[in-house]
Amino acid sequence: MSTIPAAGPQAPSSPIRSRRKIDGVRIASFIALIVTTFLMLLPLFFMVSTSLKSKKELLKFPPSFLPESWQWSNYKEIFETLNFGQMYMNSLIIGVLTVVGTLLSSALAAYGFARYRGKGNNLWFMLMLSTMMLPYPAIMIPQFILFSKLNWLDTFLPLVVPAFFGSAYNIFLLRQFFSTLPEELFDAGRIDGCSELRMWRQIALPLSGPALATVAIFAFIYSWNDLLTPVLYLSSSDKFTLPVGMSSFTSSRFRIPPWHLLMVASVLAMLPIVTLFAIAQKRFVEGIVLTGIK
Amino acid sequence: MTHRESRRQTLYMYLFISPWLIGFLVFALYPILSSLYYSFTDYDIIHPPKFVGLANYTEMLHNDLFWKSVVVTVRYTFISVPVQLLLALGFALLLNQKIPFRGFFRTAMYFPSMVSGVAMSLLWYWIFNPSIGLFNYVLSWFGIKGPAWLMSPDYALYALMIMSFWTAGSGMILFLAGLQGVPASLVEAAKLDGAGRFRIFLNVTLPMISPVLLFQLIMGIIDSFQVFTQAYVMTQGGPNYSTWFYVYNLYTSAFKEYRAGYSSALAWVLLIVVMLFTALIMKFSNRFVHYEGGGRK
């Protein structure tokens, strides 16, 4: 089977058109999809509806699908109960800085790996790939000691600075993309007297929009959801990120957890990620169209 | 390549990769090596480390919480990773057909993966609440009286496994991309040879997407060895240590008990286990993973 070239031009579609009969497998699939989608979406539906219920209604069983009275004030309450606005802001700042750092450093390193056949290229690249498997808990203790010696405890620096030194998965992703850029573009640039850094900035980066967008999203989501690192480093509550602050809802501080606030927080925490995907989906489609033309 | 050209290439390569290279030395290599050193010491982070030889490692062998954390993590991994992969592959196969509302189904299945982290843990903390939560309500539709889930030592770990199935959509996206890469010509050829759906899946589709499967298996295992958020937010390792995950144990001994030496030994054991697992899967996979463009035979 491996002798058939897979990357070759698509074979012309078979002259035998599939008969238009009712297909049992496809109907079964459709029903299976409806059932699983329903089950997958049910928690999300209740997340939103519970976030709008009154305190009395929260404790009713079975839970009602829609709130009896819509308590939009729950969304105000969370900003009063928890330092929610501040935490949201902290998470956003850390997220944006992480994205900037990851994009810059990963794009530089990926370009180095993709474009230059220097001595040791393969060796460093393999080493870089192997760090993808490095579990963070395996290095967090010495990192913690290092950052505490630098007096970085209770600052955003331990959460942000490492991003400016590249992350393996993103370097790998971008390197694969940069490798597909046609050599002629760079030859032309060289003839025009472009410096290497300018070719990176003005040829490689502008052509890599979709890949860069993907990396940006990965980096943001990772930073936005990370709990372990901020739990280690942030101790004063005005520096807490969203996950750190939200995790206090399940602590023994509350005899009965404020269920409506848990859900409000979850809905609000999900918002930036959903927005990002909604925007980026277009970018991905653009990317496919672009590479299709080439 | 001339000598000058090759030197130029080497110079620029190192200039461009230098951010990563510095990061690798400072944030990866140095921590790995120093944690190896700490693992042979008694160290409370404040006073200088005291060399104790293999004491931390021998303590591990006799430490009940260590073994508990190993059992919990392994049980979780061995159930949650394969089931998640099967679900993801199943969804992807369902969606890889010409079916009405494909786009909607795809988005709907992927949506839960956007709620990951603490938000997801809080949501499921409510869902699994035995007296007001959604899960036992849904079970009651089928006449089943659900257990106390997170509050029950027998069911808490299963609850976390079930929660992990909810995000199978992210794996599904990777499988879908893989399935779209299966050339239509291969499938057509198999059809002309009279192969049924199942044969086509087994002999054409599965080999073609096996690299995606392998990648997800390895990353899935590595991720699941590092479960922390669920344990920290939903159960605090309980009840009765039934969700005492490995990394939660490591975190507690390092940052609650300030035993940096012992925790570094735990960290090194984790590192070695992850490396062994990866190597083992890679070695074994040569037999069943098919790589594009030959390579085998």
Coordinates of C-alpha atoms in Angstrom, one line a residue:
Chain A
M1 CA 0.0 0.0 0.0
S2 CA 2.8 2.3 0.7
T3 CA 3.8 2.2 -2.9
I4 CA 0.9 4.3 -4.0
P5 CA 2.0 8.0 -4.0
A6 CA -0.5 9.7 -1.7
A7 CA 0.6 13.3 -2.4
G8 CA 0.1 12.9 -6.2
P9 CA -2.8 14.6 -8.1
Q10 CA -6.2 13.4 -7.0
A11 CA -7.5 10.5 -9.1
P12 CA -10.5 11.5 -11.2
S13 CA -13.6 10.6 -9.3
S14 CA -14.9 7.2 -10.1
P15 CA -17.3 7.0 -13.0
I16 CA -19.6 4.8 -11.0
R17 CA -21.8 7.3 -9.1
S18 CA -22.9 6.0 -5.8
R19 CA -26.5 5.0 -6.1
R20 CA -28.9 7.3 -4.5
K21 CA -30.6 4.9 -2.1
I22 CA -31.4 5.5 1.5
D23 CA -28.3 4.6 3.4
G24 CA -28.8 2.9 6.7
V25 CA -25.4 3.6 8.1
R26 CA -25.7 7.3 7.4
I27 CA -29.1 7.5 9.1
A28 CA -27.7 5.7 12.1
S29 CA -24.8 8.0 12.2
F30 CA -27.1 11.0 12.0
I31 CA -29.1 9.8 15.0
A32 CA -25.9 9.0 17.0
L33 CA -24.7 12.5 16.3
I34 CA -27.9 14.1 17.5
V35 CA -27.8 12.1 20.7
T36 CA -24.2 12.8 21.5
T37 CA -24.4 16.4 20.6
F38 CA -27.4 16.8 22.9
L39 CA -25.4 15.2 25.8
M40 CA -22.3 17.3 25.0
L41 CA -24.3 20.5 24.9
L42 CA -26.5 19.8 28.0
P43 CA -23.8 20.9 30.5
L44 CA -23.2 24.1 28.6
F45 CA -26.9 24.8 28.5
F46 CA -27.2 24.3 32.2
M47 CA -24.1 26.4 32.8
V48 CA -25.7 29.4 31.3
S49 CA -29.2 28.8 32.7
T50 CA -27.9 28.1 36.3
S51 CA -25.8 31.3 36.1
L52 CA -29.1 33.2 35.8
K53 CA -31.1 31.5 38.6
S54 CA -32.1 32.9 41.9
K55 CA -30.6 31.6 45.1
K56 CA -33.8 29.8 46.1
E57 CA -34.1 28.1 42.7
L58 CA -30.5 26.9 42.8
L59 CA -31.2 24.3 45.5
K60 CA -34.2 22.7 43.8
F61 CA -34.0 19.2 42.4
P62 CA -34.5 18.3 39.7
P63 CA -32.8 21.5 38.3
S64 CA -35.1 23.4 36.0
F65 CA -34.0 23.9 32.4
L66 CA -34.8 27.6 32.3
P67 CA -34.7 30.1 35.3
E68 CA -38.1 31.0 36.7
S69 CA -37.0 34.5 37.1
W70 CA -33.9 35.7 35.2
Q71 CA -31.4 37.1 37.7
W72 CA -29.1 39.2 35.5
S73 CA -27.9 40.8 38.8
N74 CA -25.8 37.6 39.3
Y75 CA -23.5 39.0 36.8
K76 CA -23.1 42.1 38.8
E77 CA -22.8 40.2 42.1
I78 CA -19.6 38.4 41.0
F79 CA -17.8 41.7 40.6
E80 CA -18.8 42.5 44.2
T81 CA -18.1 39.2 45.8
L82 CA -14.8 38.4 44.3
N83 CA -12.2 40.9 43.0
F84 CA -13.4 39.6 39.7
G85 CA -12.6 42.6 37.5
Q86 CA -9.1 42.8 38.8
M87 CA -8.5 39.1 38.2
Y88 CA -10.0 39.2 34.7
M89 CA -7.6 42.1 34.0
N90 CA -4.6 40.2 35.4
S91 CA -5.4 37.2 33.3
L92 CA -5.7 39.3 30.2
I93 CA -2.4 41.1 30.8
I94 CA -0.6 37.9 31.4
G95 CA -2.3 36.2 28.4
V96 CA -1.5 39.0 26.0
L97 CA 2.2 39.3 27.2
T98 CA 2.5 35.5 26.8
V99 CA 1.1 35.6 23.3
V100 CA 3.5 38.4 22.3
G101 CA 6.5 36.6 23.8
T102 CA 5.6 33.2 22.4
L103 CA 5.0 34.6 18.9
L104 CA 8.3 36.6 18.8
S105 CA 10.6 34.0 20.2
S106 CA 9.0 31.0 18.6
A107 CA 8.9 32.6 15.2
L108 CA 12.5 33.5 15.4
A109 CA 13.7 30.1 16.5
A110 CA 11.4 28.3 14.0
Y111 CA 12.9 30.5 11.2
G112 CA 16.4 29.6 12.3
F113 CA 15.6 25.9 12.2
A114 CA 13.7 26.1 8.9
R115 CA 15.9 28.3 6.9
Y116 CA 19.5 27.7 7.9
R117 CA 21.3 24.3 7.4
G118 CA 23.9 25.2 10.1
K119 CA 26.0 22.8 11.9
G120 CA 24.0 21.0 14.7
N121 CA 20.7 21.9 13.2
N122 CA 19.3 18.4 13.5
L123 CA 20.7 17.8 16.9
W124 CA 19.2 21.0 18.4
F125 CA 15.9 20.3 16.6
M126 CA 15.6 16.8 18.0
L127 CA 16.5 18.1 21.5
M128 CA 13.8 20.8 21.1
L129 CA 11.2 18.2 20.1
S130 CA 12.1 16.1 23.1
T131 CA 11.4 19.0 25.5
M132 CA 7.8 18.8 24.3
M133 CA 7.5 15.8 26.5
L134 CA 9.1 17.4 29.5
P135 CA 6.5 17.6 32.3
Y136 CA 6.3 21.0 33.9
P137 CA 6.1 19.5 37.4
A138 CA 9.5 17.9 36.8
I139 CA 11.2 21.3 36.6
M140 CA 8.9 23.5 38.7
I141 CA 10.8 23.2 42.0
P142 CA 14.2 24.5 40.7
Q143 CA 12.4 27.1 38.6
F144 CA 10.7 28.3 41.7
I145 CA 13.9 28.5 43.6
L146 CA 15.6 30.3 40.7
F147 CA 12.7 32.9 40.5
S148 CA 12.6 33.4 44.2
K149 CA 16.4 34.2 44.2
L150 CA 15.6 36.8 41.5
N151 CA 12.9 38.2 43.8
W152 CA 10.2 37.5 41.3
L153 CA 7.8 35.9 43.7
D154 CA 4.3 37.5 43.8
T155 CA 5.0 39.2 40.4
F156 CA 3.8 38.3 36.9
L157 CA 7.4 37.8 35.7
P158 CA 7.6 34.0 36.3
L159 CA 4.4 33.6 34.3
V160 CA 5.4 35.8 31.4
V161 CA 9.2 35.8 31.0
P162 CA 9.6 32.1 30.0
A163 CA 7.2 32.7 27.1
F164 CA 9.8 35.1 25.6
F165 CA 12.2 32.1 25.2
G166 CA 10.1 30.0 22.9
S167 CA 7.9 27.0 23.4
A168 CA 8.7 23.7 21.7
Y169 CA 5.3 22.8 20.3
N170 CA 4.9 26.2 18.7
I171 CA 8.4 26.3 17.3
F172 CA 7.7 22.9 15.8
L173 CA 4.4 24.1 14.3
L174 CA 5.9 27.3 12.8
R175 CA 9.1 25.5 11.6
Q176 CA 6.9 23.1 9.5
F177 CA 5.1 26.1 8.1
F178 CA 8.2 28.1 7.3
S179 CA 9.7 25.1 5.5
T180 CA 6.9 25.2 2.9
L181 CA 7.7 28.8 1.9
P182 CA 9.2 28.9 -1.6
E183 CA 13.0 29.5 -1.7
E184 CA 12.6 31.9 -4.7
L185 CA 11.0 34.6 -2.4
F186 CA 14.1 34.6 -0.2
D187 CA 16.5 34.6 -3.2
A188 CA 14.7 37.7 -4.5
G189 CA 14.9 39.3 -1.2
R190 CA 18.7 38.6 -1.0
I191 CA 19.3 40.1 -4.4
D192 CA 17.5 43.2 -3.3
G193 CA 19.9 43.4 -0.4
C194 CA 17.5 42.5 2.4
S195 CA 19.1 41.7 5.7
E196 CA 18.2 38.3 7.2
L197 CA 16.2 39.8 10.0
R198 CA 14.2 41.8 7.4
M199 CA 13.5 38.8 5.4
W200 CA 12.1 37.2 8.5
R201 CA 9.9 40.2 9.2
Q202 CA 8.9 41.2 5.7
I203 CA 8.7 37.9 3.8
A204 CA 8.2 35.0 6.2
L205 CA 6.0 36.6 8.8
P206 CA 3.4 38.2 6.5
L207 CA 3.0 34.9 4.6
S208 CA 2.4 33.0 7.8
G209 CA -0.7 34.7 9.2
P210 CA -2.8 31.5 9.7
A211 CA 0.1 29.6 11.4
L212 CA 0.9 32.6 13.6
A213 CA -2.8 32.9 14.5
T214 CA -2.9 29.3 15.5
V215 CA 0.2 29.7 17.7
A216 CA -1.3 32.9 19.3
I217 CA -4.5 31.0 20.2
F218 CA -2.6 28.0 21.7
A219 CA -0.5 30.3 23.7
F220 CA -3.4 32.4 25.0
I221 CA -5.5 29.4 25.9
Y222 CA -2.6 27.8 27.7
S223 CA -1.9 30.9 29.7
W224 CA -5.6 31.7 30.3
N225 CA -6.3 28.2 31.8
D226 CA -3.1 27.6 33.6
L227 CA -3.6 27.1 37.3
L228 CA -0.5 25.4 38.7
T229 CA 2.0 28.2 37.8
P230 CA 0.0 31.1 39.2
V231 CA -0.9 29.1 42.3
L232 CA 2.9 28.7 43.0
Y233 CA 3.9 32.3 42.3
L234 CA 1.0 34.6 43.2
S235 CA 0.2 35.1 46.8
S236 CA -1.5 38.5 47.2
S237 CA -5.1 38.5 46.1
D238 CA -4.9 41.6 44.0
K239 CA -2.4 39.7 41.7
F240 CA -4.5 36.6 41.4
T241 CA -5.4 35.4 37.9
L242 CA -8.9 34.2 37.1
P243 CA -8.3 30.4 37.6
V244 CA -6.6 31.1 41.0
G245 CA -9.5 33.3 42.2
M246 CA -12.2 31.0 40.8
S247 CA -10.7 27.9 42.5
S248 CA -11.5 29.5 45.9
F249 CA -15.2 28.9 45.2
T250 CA -14.9 25.3 46.2
S251 CA -12.8 25.9 49.3
S252 CA -14.2 25.4 52.7
R253 CA -14.6 29.2 53.0
F254 CA -18.1 28.6 51.7
R255 CA -20.3 26.3 53.7
I256 CA -22.6 26.0 50.7
P257 CA -20.9 26.9 47.4
P258 CA -22.5 29.9 45.7
W259 CA -23.6 27.9 42.7
H260 CA -24.9 30.8 40.6
L261 CA -21.5 32.6 41.0
L262 CA -19.6 29.4 40.0
M263 CA -21.5 29.3 36.8
V264 CA -21.3 33.1 36.1
A265 CA -17.5 32.8 36.6
S266 CA -17.3 29.9 34.2
V267 CA -19.4 31.6 31.5
L268 CA -17.3 34.8 31.8
A269 CA -14.0 32.8 31.8
M270 CA -15.1 31.0 28.6
L271 CA -15.9 34.2 26.8
P272 CA -12.5 35.3 25.5
I273 CA -11.7 31.8 24.2
V274 CA -15.0 31.5 22.3
T275 CA -14.5 35.0 20.9
L276 CA -11.0 34.1 19.8
F277 CA -12.2 31.0 18.0
A278 CA -15.0 32.9 16.3
I279 CA -12.5 35.4 15.0
A280 CA -9.8 32.9 14.1
Q281 CA -12.0 30.5 12.2
K282 CA -12.1 33.0 9.4
R283 CA -8.3 33.3 9.5
F284 CA -8.0 29.5 9.2
V285 CA -10.3 29.5 6.1
E286 CA -8.2 32.3 4.6
G287 CA -5.1 30.2 5.2
I288 CA -6.6 27.2 3.4
V289 CA -7.6 29.4 0.4
L290 CA -4.1 31.0 0.3
T291 CA -2.3 27.7 0.3
G292 CA -4.8 26.4 -2.3
I293 CA -3.8 29.1 -4.8
K294 CA -0.1 28.4 -4.4
Chain B
M1 CA 28.1 24.6 -0.2
T2 CA 31.2 26.6 0.2
H3 CA 33.0 26.8 3.5
R4 CA 32.1 30.5 3.8
E5 CA 28.5 29.8 3.0
S6 CA 28.3 27.0 5.6
R7 CA 29.8 29.2 8.3
R8 CA 27.3 32.0 7.4
Q9 CA 24.4 29.5 7.7
T10 CA 25.6 28.2 11.0
L11 CA 26.0 31.8 12.4
Y12 CA 22.5 32.9 11.3
M13 CA 21.0 29.6 12.6
Y14 CA 22.4 30.2 16.0
L15 CA 21.4 33.9 16.0
F16 CA 17.8 33.0 15.2
I17 CA 17.5 30.1 17.6
S18 CA 19.3 31.8 20.4
P19 CA 16.1 32.9 22.3
W20 CA 15.0 29.2 22.5
L21 CA 18.6 28.0 23.2
I22 CA 19.0 30.4 26.1
G23 CA 15.5 29.5 27.3
F24 CA 16.4 25.8 27.0
L25 CA 19.5 26.2 29.1
V26 CA 18.0 28.4 31.8
F27 CA 14.4 27.2 32.1
A28 CA 14.8 23.5 31.2
L29 CA 18.3 22.0 31.3
Y30 CA 19.4 23.9 34.5
P31 CA 16.2 23.0 36.4
I32 CA 16.4 19.3 35.3
L33 CA 20.0 19.0 36.5
S34 CA 19.5 20.9 39.7
S35 CA 16.4 18.9 40.6
L36 CA 18.5 15.8 40.1
Y37 CA 21.0 17.2 42.6
Y38 CA 18.2 18.2 45.0
S39 CA 16.7 14.8 44.8
F40 CA 19.7 13.5 46.7
T41 CA 19.4 16.1 49.4
D42 CA 17.3 17.1 52.4
Y43 CA 16.2 20.7 51.4
D44 CA 13.5 23.0 52.8
I45 CA 14.2 25.9 50.3
I46 CA 15.4 28.2 53.1
H47 CA 18.4 26.4 54.6
P48 CA 21.1 25.0 52.3
P49 CA 20.5 21.5 50.9
K50 CA 22.0 18.6 52.9
F51 CA 23.3 15.6 51.0
V52 CA 21.4 12.4 52.0
G53 CA 22.2 10.0 49.2
L54 CA 19.4 7.8 48.1
A55 CA 17.3 8.4 51.2
N56 CA 14.5 10.3 49.3
Y57 CA 14.1 7.4 46.8
T58 CA 14.0 4.8 49.5
E59 CA 11.5 6.8 51.5
M60 CA 9.3 6.8 48.4
L61 CA 9.2 3.0 48.4
H62 CA 7.8 3.0 51.9
N63 CA 5.5 6.1 51.5
D64 CA 1.8 5.1 51.4
L65 CA 0.8 8.4 49.8
F66 CA 3.3 8.0 47.0
W67 CA 1.9 4.5 46.1
K68 CA -1.6 5.8 46.5
S69 CA -0.8 8.6 44.0
V70 CA 0.7 6.1 41.6
V71 CA -2.3 3.9 41.6
V72 CA -4.8 6.8 41.2
T73 CA -2.8 8.3 38.3
V74 CA -2.3 5.0 36.5
R75 CA -5.9 3.9 36.9
Y76 CA -7.1 7.3 35.6
T77 CA -4.7 7.2 32.7
F78 CA -5.5 3.7 31.6
I79 CA -9.2 4.3 31.4
S80 CA -9.5 8.0 30.5
V81 CA -6.9 8.1 27.7
P82 CA -8.1 5.1 25.6
V83 CA -11.8 5.9 26.0
Q84 CA -11.1 9.6 25.1
L85 CA -9.2 8.5 22.0
L86 CA -12.0 6.0 20.9
L87 CA -14.7 8.7 21.4
A88 CA -12.6 11.2 19.5
L89 CA -12.0 8.8 16.6
G90 CA -15.7 7.7 16.6
F91 CA -17.0 11.3 16.4
A92 CA -14.5 12.0 13.7
L93 CA -15.6 9.0 11.6
L94 CA -19.2 10.0 12.1
L95 CA -18.5 13.5 10.9
N96 CA -16.3 12.5 8.0
Q97 CA -19.4 11.5 6.0
K98 CA -21.7 13.6 4.0
I99 CA -24.2 14.4 6.7
P100 CA -26.6 17.3 7.1
F101 CA -25.5 20.0 9.6
R102 CA -21.9 18.8 9.7
G103 CA -20.6 22.2 10.6
F104 CA -23.0 22.5 13.4
F105 CA -22.2 19.1 14.8
R106 CA -18.5 19.7 14.6
T107 CA -18.7 23.0 16.4
A108 CA -21.0 21.6 19.1
M109 CA -18.7 18.7 19.8
Y110 CA -15.7 20.9 20.0
F111 CA -17.3 23.6 22.1
P112 CA -16.8 21.8 25.5
S113 CA -13.0 21.8 24.9
M114 CA -13.1 25.6 25.1
V115 CA -14.3 25.5 28.7
S116 CA -11.2 23.6 29.9
G117 CA -9.4 24.4 33.1
V118 CA -10.9 25.8 36.3
A119 CA -14.2 26.8 34.5
M120 CA -14.8 23.2 33.5
S121 CA -13.9 22.0 37.0
L122 CA -16.5 24.4 38.6
L123 CA -19.2 23.4 36.1
W124 CA -18.7 19.7 36.8
Y125 CA -18.4 20.3 40.5
W126 CA -22.0 21.4 40.2
I127 CA -23.0 18.6 37.7
F128 CA -21.7 15.9 40.1
N129 CA -23.4 17.4 43.1
P130 CA -25.6 14.5 44.3
S131 CA -28.5 16.5 45.7
I132 CA -28.9 19.3 43.0
G133 CA -26.6 18.4 40.1
L134 CA -27.3 17.5 36.5
F135 CA -25.7 14.1 36.3
N136 CA -27.9 12.3 38.7
Y137 CA -30.9 14.1 37.2
V138 CA -30.0 12.7 33.7
L139 CA -29.5 9.3 35.2
S140 CA -32.9 9.4 36.8
W141 CA -34.4 9.6 33.3
F142 CA -33.3 6.1 32.9
G143 CA -34.4 5.0 36.4
I144 CA -30.9 5.0 37.8
K145 CA -30.2 6.4 41.3
G146 CA -26.8 7.9 41.0
P147 CA -24.0 7.7 43.7
A148 CA -22.6 10.7 45.6
W149 CA -19.8 11.0 42.9
L150 CA -17.2 13.5 44.2
M151 CA -18.2 12.9 47.8
S152 CA -17.8 9.2 47.5
P153 CA -14.3 7.5 47.7
D154 CA -15.5 4.8 45.4
Y155 CA -16.8 7.1 42.7
A156 CA -14.8 10.3 42.8
L157 CA -12.1 9.1 40.4
Y158 CA -14.8 7.8 38.0
A159 CA -16.4 11.2 38.1
L160 CA -13.2 12.8 36.9
M161 CA -12.8 10.2 34.1
I162 CA -16.3 10.9 32.9
M163 CA -15.6 14.7 32.9
S164 CA -12.5 14.0 30.8
F165 CA -14.6 12.4 28.1
W166 CA -16.5 15.6 27.7
T167 CA -13.5 17.2 26.0
A168 CA -13.0 14.5 23.4
G169 CA -13.8 17.1 20.8
S170 CA -10.3 18.5 20.7
G171 CA -8.9 15.1 19.7
M172 CA -11.8 14.8 17.2
I173 CA -10.5 17.9 15.4
L174 CA -7.1 16.3 15.0
F175 CA -8.6 13.1 13.7
L176 CA -10.8 14.9 11.3
A177 CA -7.7 16.7 9.8
G178 CA -6.0 13.3 9.6
L179 CA -9.1 11.7 7.9
Q180 CA -9.2 14.6 5.4
G181 CA -5.7 13.7 4.4
V182 CA -6.6 10.2 3.4
P183 CA -6.6 10.3 -0.4
A184 CA -9.9 9.6 -2.0
S185 CA -8.1 7.5 -4.7
L186 CA -7.1 4.9 -2.1
V187 CA -10.7 4.6 -0.8
E188 CA -12.0 4.3 -4.3
A189 CA -9.5 1.7 -5.3
A190 CA -10.5 -0.4 -2.2
K191 CA -14.1 0.0 -3.1
L192 CA -13.5 -1.2 -6.6
D193 CA -11.8 -4.2 -5.2
G194 CA -15.0 -5.0 -3.3
A195 CA -14.0 -4.0 0.2
G196 CA -16.8 -3.1 2.6
R197 CA -16.9 -0.1 5.0
F198 CA -15.2 -2.1 7.8
R199 CA -12.4 -3.4 5.6
I200 CA -11.8 0.0 4.2
F201 CA -11.6 1.4 7.7
L202 CA -9.3 -1.3 9.0
N203 CA -6.9 -1.6 6.0
V204 CA -6.9 2.0 4.5
T205 CA -8.2 4.6 6.9
L206 CA -6.7 3.3 10.1
P207 CA -3.1 2.9 8.7
M208 CA -3.3 6.3 7.1
I209 CA -4.2 8.1 10.3
S210 CA -2.1 5.9 12.6
P211 CA 0.5 8.7 13.1
V212 CA -2.2 11.0 14.4
L213 CA -3.4 8.2 16.7
L214 CA 0.2 7.7 18.0
F215 CA 0.8 11.4 18.6
Q216 CA -2.5 11.7 20.5
L217 CA -1.8 8.6 22.6
I218 CA 1.6 9.8 23.7
M219 CA 0.5 13.4 24.4
G220 CA -2.7 12.1 26.1
I221 CA -0.7 9.9 28.5
I222 CA 1.8 12.6 29.2
D223 CA -1.0 15.1 30.0
S224 CA -2.9 12.6 32.1
F225 CA 0.2 11.9 34.2
Q226 CA 0.1 15.6 35.1
V227 CA -3.5 16.0 36.2
F228 CA -3.6 18.8 38.8
T229 CA -6.4 21.3 38.2
Q230 CA -9.3 18.8 38.8
A231 CA -7.7 17.5 42.0
Y232 CA -6.9 21.0 43.3
V233 CA -10.3 22.5 42.5
M234 CA -12.8 19.7 42.8
T235 CA -11.6 17.2 45.4
Q236 CA -8.4 18.5 47.1
G237 CA -7.2 14.9 46.5
G238 CA -10.1 13.4 48.5
P239 CA -12.3 12.0 49.6
N240 CA -10.0 9.6 51.5
Y241 CA -7.2 10.2 49.0
S242 CA -9.3 8.6 46.2
T243 CA -8.2 11.4 43.8
W244 CA -4.7 11.9 45.2
F245 CA -3.0 12.4 41.8
Y246 CA 0.8 12.1 41.3
V247 CA 1.3 15.8 40.6
Y248 CA -1.0 16.8 43.4
N249 CA 1.1 14.7 45.8
L250 CA 4.2 16.4 44.4
Y251 CA 2.7 19.8 44.8
T252 CA 1.7 19.1 48.3
S253 CA 5.0 17.8 49.5
A254 CA 6.9 20.6 47.8
F255 CA 4.8 23.7 48.5
K256 CA 2.8 22.7 51.6
E257 CA 5.4 20.6 53.4
Y258 CA 8.4 22.4 52.0
R259 CA 10.2 19.2 51.2
A260 CA 12.0 20.2 48.1
G261 CA 14.5 17.3 48.2
Y262 CA 11.9 14.6 48.4
S263 CA 9.7 16.4 45.8
S264 CA 12.6 16.6 43.4
A265 CA 13.0 12.9 43.7
L266 CA 9.2 12.6 42.9
A267 CA 9.8 14.9 39.9
W268 CA 12.6 12.7 38.6
V269 CA 10.6 9.6 38.9
L270 CA 7.9 11.3 36.9
L271 CA 10.4 12.4 34.3
I272 CA 11.8 8.9 33.9
V273 CA 8.4 7.3 33.7
V274 CA 7.3 9.7 31.0
M275 CA 10.5 9.1 29.0
L276 CA 10.2 5.4 29.3
F277 CA 6.5 5.4 28.3
T278 CA 7.3 7.5 25.2
A279 CA 10.2 5.4 24.2
L280 CA 8.2 2.2 24.7
I281 CA 5.3 3.4 22.6
M282 CA 7.6 4.7 19.9
K283 CA 9.4 1.4 19.7
F284 CA 6.2 -0.7 19.7
S285 CA 4.5 1.7 17.2
N286 CA 7.0 0.9 14.4
R287 CA 4.9 -2.3 13.9
F288 CA 1.6 -0.6 13.3
V289 CA 2.2 3.0 12.4
H290 CA 2.3 3.8 8.8
Y291 CA 4.3 6.9 7.7
E292 CA 3.6 8.7 4.4
G293 CA 6.3 8.2 1.8
G294 CA 7.6 4.8 2.9
G295 CA 10.3 4.6 5.5
R296 CA 9.2 1.1 6.4
K297 CA 10.8 -1.7 4.4

